Coordinates of C-alpha atoms in Angstrom, one line a residue:
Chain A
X1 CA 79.6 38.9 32.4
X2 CA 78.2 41.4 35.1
X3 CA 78.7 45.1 34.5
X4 CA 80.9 47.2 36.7
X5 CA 79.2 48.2 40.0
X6 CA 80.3 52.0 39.6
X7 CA 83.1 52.8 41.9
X8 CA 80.7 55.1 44.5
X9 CA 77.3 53.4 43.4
X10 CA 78.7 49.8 44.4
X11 CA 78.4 48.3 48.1
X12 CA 82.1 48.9 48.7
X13 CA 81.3 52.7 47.0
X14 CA 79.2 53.2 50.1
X15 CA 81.7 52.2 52.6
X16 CA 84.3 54.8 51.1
X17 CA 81.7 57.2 51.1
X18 CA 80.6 56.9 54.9
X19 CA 84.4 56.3 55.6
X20 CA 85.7 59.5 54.2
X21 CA 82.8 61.5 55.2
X22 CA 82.7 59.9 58.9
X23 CA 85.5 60.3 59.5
X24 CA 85.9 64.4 58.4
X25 CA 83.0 65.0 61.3
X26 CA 85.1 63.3 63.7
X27 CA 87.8 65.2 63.2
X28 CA 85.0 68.5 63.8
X29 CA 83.5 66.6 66.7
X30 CA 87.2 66.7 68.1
X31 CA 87.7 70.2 67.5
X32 CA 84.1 71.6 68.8
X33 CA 85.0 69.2 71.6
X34 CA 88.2 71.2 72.2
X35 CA 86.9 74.2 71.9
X36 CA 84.3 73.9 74.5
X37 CA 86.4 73.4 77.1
X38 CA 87.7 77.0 77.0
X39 CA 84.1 77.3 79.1
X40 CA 86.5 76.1 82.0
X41 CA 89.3 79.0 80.9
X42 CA 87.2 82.9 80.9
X43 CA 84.0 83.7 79.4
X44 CA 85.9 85.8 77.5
X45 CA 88.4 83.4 76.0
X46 CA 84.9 81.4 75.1
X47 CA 83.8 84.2 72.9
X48 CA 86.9 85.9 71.6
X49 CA 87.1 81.8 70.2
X50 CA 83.9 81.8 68.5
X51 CA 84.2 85.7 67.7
X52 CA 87.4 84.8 65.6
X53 CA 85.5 81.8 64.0
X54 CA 82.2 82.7 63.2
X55 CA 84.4 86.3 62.0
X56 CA 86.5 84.7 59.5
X57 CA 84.6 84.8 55.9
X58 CA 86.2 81.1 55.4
X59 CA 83.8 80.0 57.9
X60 CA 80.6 79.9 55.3
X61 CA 82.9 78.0 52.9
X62 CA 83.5 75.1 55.9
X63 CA 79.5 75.3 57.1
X64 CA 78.7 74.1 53.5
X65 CA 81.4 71.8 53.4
X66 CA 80.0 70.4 56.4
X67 CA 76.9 70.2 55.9
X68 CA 77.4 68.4 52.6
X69 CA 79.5 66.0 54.3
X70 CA 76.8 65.2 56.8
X71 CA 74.2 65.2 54.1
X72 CA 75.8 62.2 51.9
X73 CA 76.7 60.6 55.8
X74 CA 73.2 60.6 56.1
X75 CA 72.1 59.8 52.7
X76 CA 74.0 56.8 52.0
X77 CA 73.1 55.4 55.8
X78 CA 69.8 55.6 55.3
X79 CA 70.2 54.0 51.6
X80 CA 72.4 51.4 53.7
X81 CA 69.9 50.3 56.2
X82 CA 67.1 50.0 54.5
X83 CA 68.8 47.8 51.7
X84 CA 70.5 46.1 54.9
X85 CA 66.9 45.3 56.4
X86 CA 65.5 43.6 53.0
X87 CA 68.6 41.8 52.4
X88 CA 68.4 40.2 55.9
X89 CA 65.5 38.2 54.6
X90 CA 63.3 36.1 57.2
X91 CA 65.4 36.5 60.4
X92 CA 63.2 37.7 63.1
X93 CA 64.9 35.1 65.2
X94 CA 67.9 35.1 67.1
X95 CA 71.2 36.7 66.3
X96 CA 74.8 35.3 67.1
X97 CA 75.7 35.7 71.0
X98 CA 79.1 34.3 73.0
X99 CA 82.2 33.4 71.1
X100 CA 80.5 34.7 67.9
X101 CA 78.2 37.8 69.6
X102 CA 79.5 41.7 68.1
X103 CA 79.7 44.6 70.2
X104 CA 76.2 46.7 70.4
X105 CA 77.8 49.7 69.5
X106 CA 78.4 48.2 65.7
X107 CA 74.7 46.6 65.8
X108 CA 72.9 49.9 66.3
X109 CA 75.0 52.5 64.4
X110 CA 71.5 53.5 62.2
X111 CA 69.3 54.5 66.0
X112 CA 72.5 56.2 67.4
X113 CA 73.2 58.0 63.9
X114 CA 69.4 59.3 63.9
X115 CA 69.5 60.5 67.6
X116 CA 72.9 62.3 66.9
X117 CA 71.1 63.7 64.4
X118 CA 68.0 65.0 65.5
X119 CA 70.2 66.7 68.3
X120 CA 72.5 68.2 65.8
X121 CA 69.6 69.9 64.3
X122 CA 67.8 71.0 67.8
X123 CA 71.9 71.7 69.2
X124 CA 71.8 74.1 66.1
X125 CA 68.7 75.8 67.0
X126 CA 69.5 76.7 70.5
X127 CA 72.7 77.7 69.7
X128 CA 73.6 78.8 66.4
X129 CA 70.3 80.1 66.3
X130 CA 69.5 81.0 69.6
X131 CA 69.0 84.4 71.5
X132 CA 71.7 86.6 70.8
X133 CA 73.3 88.3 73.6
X134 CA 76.1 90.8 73.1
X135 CA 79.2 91.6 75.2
X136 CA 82.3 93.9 74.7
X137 CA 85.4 92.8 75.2
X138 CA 88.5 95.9 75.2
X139 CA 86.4 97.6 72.7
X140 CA 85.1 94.6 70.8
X141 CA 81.5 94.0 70.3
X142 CA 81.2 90.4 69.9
X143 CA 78.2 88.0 70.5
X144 CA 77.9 86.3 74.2
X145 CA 77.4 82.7 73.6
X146 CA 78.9 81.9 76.8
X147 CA 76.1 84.0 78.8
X148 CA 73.8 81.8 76.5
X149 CA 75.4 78.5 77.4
X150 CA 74.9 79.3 81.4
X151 CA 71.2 80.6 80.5
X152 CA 70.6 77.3 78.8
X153 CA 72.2 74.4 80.9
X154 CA 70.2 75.6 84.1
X155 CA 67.9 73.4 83.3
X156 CA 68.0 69.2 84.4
X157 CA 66.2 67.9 81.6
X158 CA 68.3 69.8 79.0
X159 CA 71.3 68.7 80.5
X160 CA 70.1 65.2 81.0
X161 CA 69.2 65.7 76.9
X162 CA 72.7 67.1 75.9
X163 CA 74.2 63.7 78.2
X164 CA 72.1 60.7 76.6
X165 CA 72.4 62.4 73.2
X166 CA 76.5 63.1 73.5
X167 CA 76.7 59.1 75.1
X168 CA 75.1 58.0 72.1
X169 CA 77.6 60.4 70.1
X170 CA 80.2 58.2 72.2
X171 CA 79.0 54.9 70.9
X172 CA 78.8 55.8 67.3
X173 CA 82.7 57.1 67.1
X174 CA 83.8 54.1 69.1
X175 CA 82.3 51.9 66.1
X176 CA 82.7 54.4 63.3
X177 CA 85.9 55.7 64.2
X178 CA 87.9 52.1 63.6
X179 CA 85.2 51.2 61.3
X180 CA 86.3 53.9 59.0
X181 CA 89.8 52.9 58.7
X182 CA 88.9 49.1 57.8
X183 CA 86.1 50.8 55.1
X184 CA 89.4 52.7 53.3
X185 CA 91.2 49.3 53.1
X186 CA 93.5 50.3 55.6
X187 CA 93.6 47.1 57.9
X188 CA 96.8 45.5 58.8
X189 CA 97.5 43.3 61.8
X190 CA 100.4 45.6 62.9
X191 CA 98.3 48.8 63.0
X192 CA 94.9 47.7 63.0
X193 CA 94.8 46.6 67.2
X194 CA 96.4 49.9 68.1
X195 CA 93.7 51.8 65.6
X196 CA 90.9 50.0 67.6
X197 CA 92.7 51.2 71.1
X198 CA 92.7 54.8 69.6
X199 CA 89.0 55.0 68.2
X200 CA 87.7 53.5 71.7
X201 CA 90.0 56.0 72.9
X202 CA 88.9 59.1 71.1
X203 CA 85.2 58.5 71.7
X204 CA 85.4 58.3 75.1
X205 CA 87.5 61.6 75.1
X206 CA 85.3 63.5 72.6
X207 CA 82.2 62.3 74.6
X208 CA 83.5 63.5 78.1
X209 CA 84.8 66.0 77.2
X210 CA 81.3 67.4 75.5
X211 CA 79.9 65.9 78.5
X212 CA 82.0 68.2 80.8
X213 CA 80.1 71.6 79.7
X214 CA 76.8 71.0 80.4
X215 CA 77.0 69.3 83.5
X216 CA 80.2 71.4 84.3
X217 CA 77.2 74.5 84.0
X218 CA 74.5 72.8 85.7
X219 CA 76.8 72.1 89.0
X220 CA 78.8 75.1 89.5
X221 CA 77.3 78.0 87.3
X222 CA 73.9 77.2 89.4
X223 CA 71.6 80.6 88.9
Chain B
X1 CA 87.5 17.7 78.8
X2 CA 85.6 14.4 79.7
X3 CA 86.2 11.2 77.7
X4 CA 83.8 9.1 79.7
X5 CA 80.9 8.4 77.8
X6 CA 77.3 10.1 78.4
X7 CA 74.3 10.5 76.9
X8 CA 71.7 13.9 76.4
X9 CA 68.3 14.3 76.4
X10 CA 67.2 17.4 74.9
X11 CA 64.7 18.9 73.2
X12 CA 64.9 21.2 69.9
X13 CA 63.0 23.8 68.0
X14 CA 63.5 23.0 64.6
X15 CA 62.4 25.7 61.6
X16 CA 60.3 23.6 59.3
X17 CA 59.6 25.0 56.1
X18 CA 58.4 23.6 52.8
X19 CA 59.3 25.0 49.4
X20 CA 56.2 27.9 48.9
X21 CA 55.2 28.0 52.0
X22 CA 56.3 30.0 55.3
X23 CA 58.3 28.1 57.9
X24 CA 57.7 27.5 61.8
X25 CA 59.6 26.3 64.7
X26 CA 58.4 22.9 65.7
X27 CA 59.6 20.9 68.5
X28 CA 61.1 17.4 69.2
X29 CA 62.7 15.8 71.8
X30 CA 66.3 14.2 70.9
X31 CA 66.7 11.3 73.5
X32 CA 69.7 9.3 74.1
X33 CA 71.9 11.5 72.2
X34 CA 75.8 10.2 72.9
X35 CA 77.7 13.1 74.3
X36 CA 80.5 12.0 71.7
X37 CA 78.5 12.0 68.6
X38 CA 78.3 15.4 66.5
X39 CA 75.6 18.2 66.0
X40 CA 75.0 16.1 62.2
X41 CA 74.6 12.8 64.1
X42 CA 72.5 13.5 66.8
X43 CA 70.3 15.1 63.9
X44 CA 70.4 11.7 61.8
X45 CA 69.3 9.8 65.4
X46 CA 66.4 12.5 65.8
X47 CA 65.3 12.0 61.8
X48 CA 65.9 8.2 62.3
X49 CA 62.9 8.3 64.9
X50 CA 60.8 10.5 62.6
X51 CA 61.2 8.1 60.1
X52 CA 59.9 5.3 62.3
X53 CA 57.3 7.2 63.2
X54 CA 56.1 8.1 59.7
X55 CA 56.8 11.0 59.8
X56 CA 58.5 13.6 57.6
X57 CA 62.5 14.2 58.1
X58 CA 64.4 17.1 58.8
X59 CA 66.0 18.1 55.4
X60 CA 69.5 19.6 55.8
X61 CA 72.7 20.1 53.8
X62 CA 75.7 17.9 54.8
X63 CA 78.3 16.0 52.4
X64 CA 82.0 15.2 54.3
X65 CA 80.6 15.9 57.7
X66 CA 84.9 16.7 58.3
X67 CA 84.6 20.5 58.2
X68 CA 85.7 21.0 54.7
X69 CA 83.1 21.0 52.1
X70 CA 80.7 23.7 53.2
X71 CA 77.7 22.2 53.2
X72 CA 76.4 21.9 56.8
X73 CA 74.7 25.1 57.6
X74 CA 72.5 25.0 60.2
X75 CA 71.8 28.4 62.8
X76 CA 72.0 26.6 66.1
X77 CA 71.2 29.2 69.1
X78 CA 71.3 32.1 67.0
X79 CA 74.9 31.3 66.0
X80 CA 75.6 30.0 62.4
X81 CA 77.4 26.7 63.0
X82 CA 76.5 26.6 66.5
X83 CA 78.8 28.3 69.5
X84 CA 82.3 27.8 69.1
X85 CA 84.3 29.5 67.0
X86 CA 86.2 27.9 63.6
X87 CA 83.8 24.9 64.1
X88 CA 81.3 24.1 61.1
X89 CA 78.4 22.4 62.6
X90 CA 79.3 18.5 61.4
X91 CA 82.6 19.6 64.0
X92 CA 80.3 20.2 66.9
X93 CA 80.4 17.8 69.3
X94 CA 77.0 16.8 71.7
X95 CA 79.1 17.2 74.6
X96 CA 79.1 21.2 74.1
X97 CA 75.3 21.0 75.2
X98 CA 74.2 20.4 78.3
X99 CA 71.5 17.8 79.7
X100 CA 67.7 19.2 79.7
X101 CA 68.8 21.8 77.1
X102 CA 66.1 23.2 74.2
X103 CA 68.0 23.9 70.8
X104 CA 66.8 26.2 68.6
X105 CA 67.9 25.4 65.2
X106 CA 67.3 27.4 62.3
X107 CA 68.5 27.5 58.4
X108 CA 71.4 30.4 57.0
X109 CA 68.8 32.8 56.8
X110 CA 69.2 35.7 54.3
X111 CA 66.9 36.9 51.5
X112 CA 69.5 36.1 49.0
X113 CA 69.6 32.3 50.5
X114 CA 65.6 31.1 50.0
X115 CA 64.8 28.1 51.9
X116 CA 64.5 24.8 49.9
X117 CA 62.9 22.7 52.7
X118 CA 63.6 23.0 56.2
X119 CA 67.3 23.8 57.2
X120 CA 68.5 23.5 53.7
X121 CA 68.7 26.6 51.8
X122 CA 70.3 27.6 48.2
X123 CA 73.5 29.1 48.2
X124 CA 73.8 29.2 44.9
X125 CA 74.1 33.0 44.4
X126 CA 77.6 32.7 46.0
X127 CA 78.5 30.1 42.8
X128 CA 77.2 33.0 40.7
X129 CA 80.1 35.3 42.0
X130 CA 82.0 32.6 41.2
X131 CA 81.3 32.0 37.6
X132 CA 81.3 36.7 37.3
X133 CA 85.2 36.2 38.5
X134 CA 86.6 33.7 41.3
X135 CA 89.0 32.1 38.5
X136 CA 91.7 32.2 36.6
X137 CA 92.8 31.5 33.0
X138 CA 95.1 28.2 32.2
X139 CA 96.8 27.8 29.0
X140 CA 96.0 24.0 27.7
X141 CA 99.8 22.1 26.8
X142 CA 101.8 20.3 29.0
X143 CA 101.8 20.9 32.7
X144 CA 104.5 23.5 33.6
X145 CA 107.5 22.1 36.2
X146 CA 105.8 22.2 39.9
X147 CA 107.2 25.8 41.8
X148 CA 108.5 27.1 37.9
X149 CA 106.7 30.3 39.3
X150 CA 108.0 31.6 42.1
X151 CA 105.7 33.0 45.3
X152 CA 106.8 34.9 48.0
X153 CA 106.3 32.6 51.0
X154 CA 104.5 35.4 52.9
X155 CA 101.5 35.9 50.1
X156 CA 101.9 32.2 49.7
X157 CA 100.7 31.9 53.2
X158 CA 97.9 35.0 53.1
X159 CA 96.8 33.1 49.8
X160 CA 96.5 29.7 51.6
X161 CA 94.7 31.4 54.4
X162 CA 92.2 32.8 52.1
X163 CA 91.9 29.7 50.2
X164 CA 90.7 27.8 53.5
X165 CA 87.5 29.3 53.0
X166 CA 84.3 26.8 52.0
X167 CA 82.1 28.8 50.4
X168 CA 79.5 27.8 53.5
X169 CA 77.8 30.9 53.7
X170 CA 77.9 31.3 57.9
X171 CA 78.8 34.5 57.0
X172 CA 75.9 36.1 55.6
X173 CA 73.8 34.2 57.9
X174 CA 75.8 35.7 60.9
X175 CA 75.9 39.4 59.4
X176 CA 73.0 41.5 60.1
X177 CA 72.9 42.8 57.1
X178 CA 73.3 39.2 55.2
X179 CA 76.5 41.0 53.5
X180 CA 78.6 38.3 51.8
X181 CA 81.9 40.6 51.7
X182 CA 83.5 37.9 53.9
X183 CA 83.0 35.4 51.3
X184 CA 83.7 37.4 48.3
X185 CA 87.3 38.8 49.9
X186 CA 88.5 35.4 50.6
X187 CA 88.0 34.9 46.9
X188 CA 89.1 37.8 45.5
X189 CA 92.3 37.8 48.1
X190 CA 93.2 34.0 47.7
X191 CA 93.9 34.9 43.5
X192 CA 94.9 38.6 43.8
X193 CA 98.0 37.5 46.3
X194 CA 99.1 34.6 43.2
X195 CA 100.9 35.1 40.2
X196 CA 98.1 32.9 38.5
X197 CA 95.9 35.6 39.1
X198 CA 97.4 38.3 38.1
X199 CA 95.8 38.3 34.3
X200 CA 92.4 38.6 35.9
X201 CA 93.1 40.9 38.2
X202 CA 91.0 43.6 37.7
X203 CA 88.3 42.5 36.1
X204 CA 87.9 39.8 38.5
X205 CA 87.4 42.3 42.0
X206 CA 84.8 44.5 39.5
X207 CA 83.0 41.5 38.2
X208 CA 82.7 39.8 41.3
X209 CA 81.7 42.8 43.5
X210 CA 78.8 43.5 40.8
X211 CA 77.8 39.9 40.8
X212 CA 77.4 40.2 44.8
X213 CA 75.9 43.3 44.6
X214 CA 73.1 42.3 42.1
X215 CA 72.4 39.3 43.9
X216 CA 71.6 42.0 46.6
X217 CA 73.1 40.4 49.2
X218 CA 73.3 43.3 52.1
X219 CA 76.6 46.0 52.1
X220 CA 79.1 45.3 54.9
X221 CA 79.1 47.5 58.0
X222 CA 82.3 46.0 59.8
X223 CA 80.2 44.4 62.8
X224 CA 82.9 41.7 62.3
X225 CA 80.2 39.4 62.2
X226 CA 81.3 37.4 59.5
X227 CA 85.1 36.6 61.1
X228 CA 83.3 35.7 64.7
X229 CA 81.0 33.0 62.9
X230 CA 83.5 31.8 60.0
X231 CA 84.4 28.4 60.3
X232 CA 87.6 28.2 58.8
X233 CA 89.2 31.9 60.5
X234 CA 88.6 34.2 57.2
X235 CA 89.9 37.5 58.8
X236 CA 88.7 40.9 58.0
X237 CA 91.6 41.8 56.6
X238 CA 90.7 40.4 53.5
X239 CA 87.6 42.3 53.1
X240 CA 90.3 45.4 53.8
X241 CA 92.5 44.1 50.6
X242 CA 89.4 43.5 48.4
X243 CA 88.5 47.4 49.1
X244 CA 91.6 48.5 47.5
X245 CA 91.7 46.2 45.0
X246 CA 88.0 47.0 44.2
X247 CA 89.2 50.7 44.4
X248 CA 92.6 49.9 42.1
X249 CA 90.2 48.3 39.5
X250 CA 88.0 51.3 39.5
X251 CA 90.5 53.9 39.2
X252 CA 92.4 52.4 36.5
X253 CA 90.1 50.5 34.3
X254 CA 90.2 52.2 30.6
X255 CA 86.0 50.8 29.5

């Protein structure tokens, strides 16, 4: 009789893991999403936003949390696909079109994840990272990403960068957002059409509206 | 749908493989095929002329040829079972093809399912889940009343749903990661929604998830796949009650 699999080591392990921990970015993707948009508000309602953030000591506490959150993302997809591509055997052939084809989104997940990812760490240099500016706002000297964000997005390949990169973000929630439910067992046919509607819903949202800054810069902010 | 009678010529690109030795794709023309006969037939009527002309005949698995033993497998196009969906290939009719048409027909590929010759491959690593779990225990003695344990009609029905499955294997040759979770679900949901299988329970959704993972068949990443190309309708829903029965099992086992 076969030994246990190991509740996290097993196949279905992995799917709970890049469930739970898809699922938490998301959720951050939504909210960084959100935030940006105060870009169309004041440049200082942009700062006084990250200013309160980046002030509060919490913050180093949901970096790391974060970060390790991305780190077994990223672990366990790369464990995934490579096991995925040996188990696949000789099949160098065709794959299932029509009545039985999938959507691409769900068929490319591991080149959309490792795009997302290069940009995340690139997004975090010229950011996070970047050149410092200061401004004072009533009497508060806080940093000025937003004279940053306007320095940066002057330029078209940048912006057409940030737009294939945050497409390609759009992709990977409309798969992984749904994805993630049916991974957690939750899949039932009452809910599980309207969970679809949502996570194609939420993707093209979080993407448009990430979209929106850069070419909302580029356009109107011209310098 | 037409009734009138017509016949196909066509040609196919077969994967021919012996045991040892890698496969290729080599082509014969199917002539005369009768619009009415299925994908099996027209493959007997192209072997039938291979035989006459000495040559070596396309081996493939087929048994009832009525869609419900499971052991037709061929990839036809790409598509396990051919194009149409909840149709095993000995259902497909000639008249889906069109005149002039080239076929390209391969075996179930996956690395867990190594070619034997030609379009047959072995399956059995989905028998060896079975044997780790897909079971349940039956005191020997005299044969209890029929319906002495009562079922809720609704699991009843879930659990008949599940139990349609064949054991075919279209969905690990439709998955692109050859992940047999499709196949392991309708197994593992067909006895956890029974009273028979309550005594296994456990046991059975840790034993057979091991089983499918040491055969190292791929891990499932809810392309959906597997429903698209399963002859008999296995939903994914299944896989979604093996995930918290795998996750029930974990939490609560004591060894």
């Amino acid at each position: 009789m076969a030994a246990s699999a190991g509740l996290f080591t097993s196949s279905i392990g992995k799917k709970y893991l890049m469930g739970i921990t898809g699922l938490a970015w998301s959720l951050f993707v939504l909210m960084h999403m959100a935030a940006n948009l105060l870009i169309f508000v004041s440049p200082k309602a942009y700062n006084a936003y990250s200013h309160v953030l980046i002030s509060n000591p919490f913050i180093y506490v949901a970096e790391a949390g974060l970060v390790l959150l991305l780190l077994i993302h990223v672990y366990n997809a790369i464990k995934l696909t490579l096991e995925n591509r040996a188990a696949r055997g000789e099949r160098a052939f065709l794959t299932t079109s029509g009545a039985k084809g999938v959507s691409s989104a769900s068929k490319t997940m591991a080149a959309q994840g490792s795009l997302i990812l290069v940009f995340t760490i690139l997004h975090l240099i010229t950011f996070k990272y970047g050149t410092v500016y200061m401004a004072s706002y009533d009497g508060v000297v806080m940093r000025d990403l937003h004279r940053l964000v306007l320095e940066v997005f002057q330029s078209p390949g940048y912006v057409g960068w940030y737009v294939v990169a945050l497409v390609a973000l759009g992709f990977h929630l409309s798969h992984g957002f749904q994805s993630s439910f049916q991974s957690l067992g939750l899949n039932h046919p009452r809910y599980t059409p309207a969970i679809k509607k949502i996570g194609l819903f939420y993707a093209v949202i979080v993407a448009a509206g990430f979209i929106a800054q850069p070419v909302y810069v580029f356009l109107v902010h011209k310098q | 749908m037409s009734t009138t009678h017509k016949s196909l010529n066509l040609t196919l690109k077969v994967w021919r493989q012996k045991p040892g030795a890698p496969g290729r794709f080599v082509t014969y023309p199917a002539r005369n095929i009768s619009t009415d006969m299925s994908f099996l037939e027209m493959m007997d009527v192209v072997n039938q002329d291979l035989i006459k002309k000495g040559d070596d005949p396309i081996a493939f698995d087929h048994d009832c040829r009525e869609g419900i033993c499971g052991s037709c497998s061929m990839t036809i196009n790409g598509n396990p079972h051919g194009p149409d969906r909840e149709t095993a290939t000995c259902q497909l009719h000639m008249r889906r093809f069109t005149e002039g048409e080239t076929i390209t027909v391969e075996p179930f590929r996956a690395r867990s399912f190594p070619v034997i010759k030609d379009l047959a491959v072995d399956r059995a690593a989905l028998d060896r889940i079975m044997a780790a779990g897909g079971f349940v225990s039956v005191s020997t003695g005299n044969a209890q009343d029929a319906n002495n344990i009562p079922v809720a009609k609704e699991n009843a029905d879930l659990a008949f749903d599940a139990a349609a499955c064949i054991g075919c294997g279209a969905c690990v040759a439709a998955c692109k990661n050859a992940s047999a979770m499709l196949f392991v679900s309708a197994k593992i949901s067909q006895l956890a929604l029974l009273p028979q299988g309550q005594v296994e329970r456990e046991r059975r959704a840790r034993n057979m998830i091991a089983q499918m993972d040491k055969e190292k068949f791929g891990n499932c990443t809810n392309t959906g796949a597997c429903e698209a190309a399963c002859p008999k309708g296995i939903t994914m829903e299944n896989m979604a009650r093996t995930y918290r029965e795998f996750l029930k099992a974990e939490l609560s086992k004591r060894h």
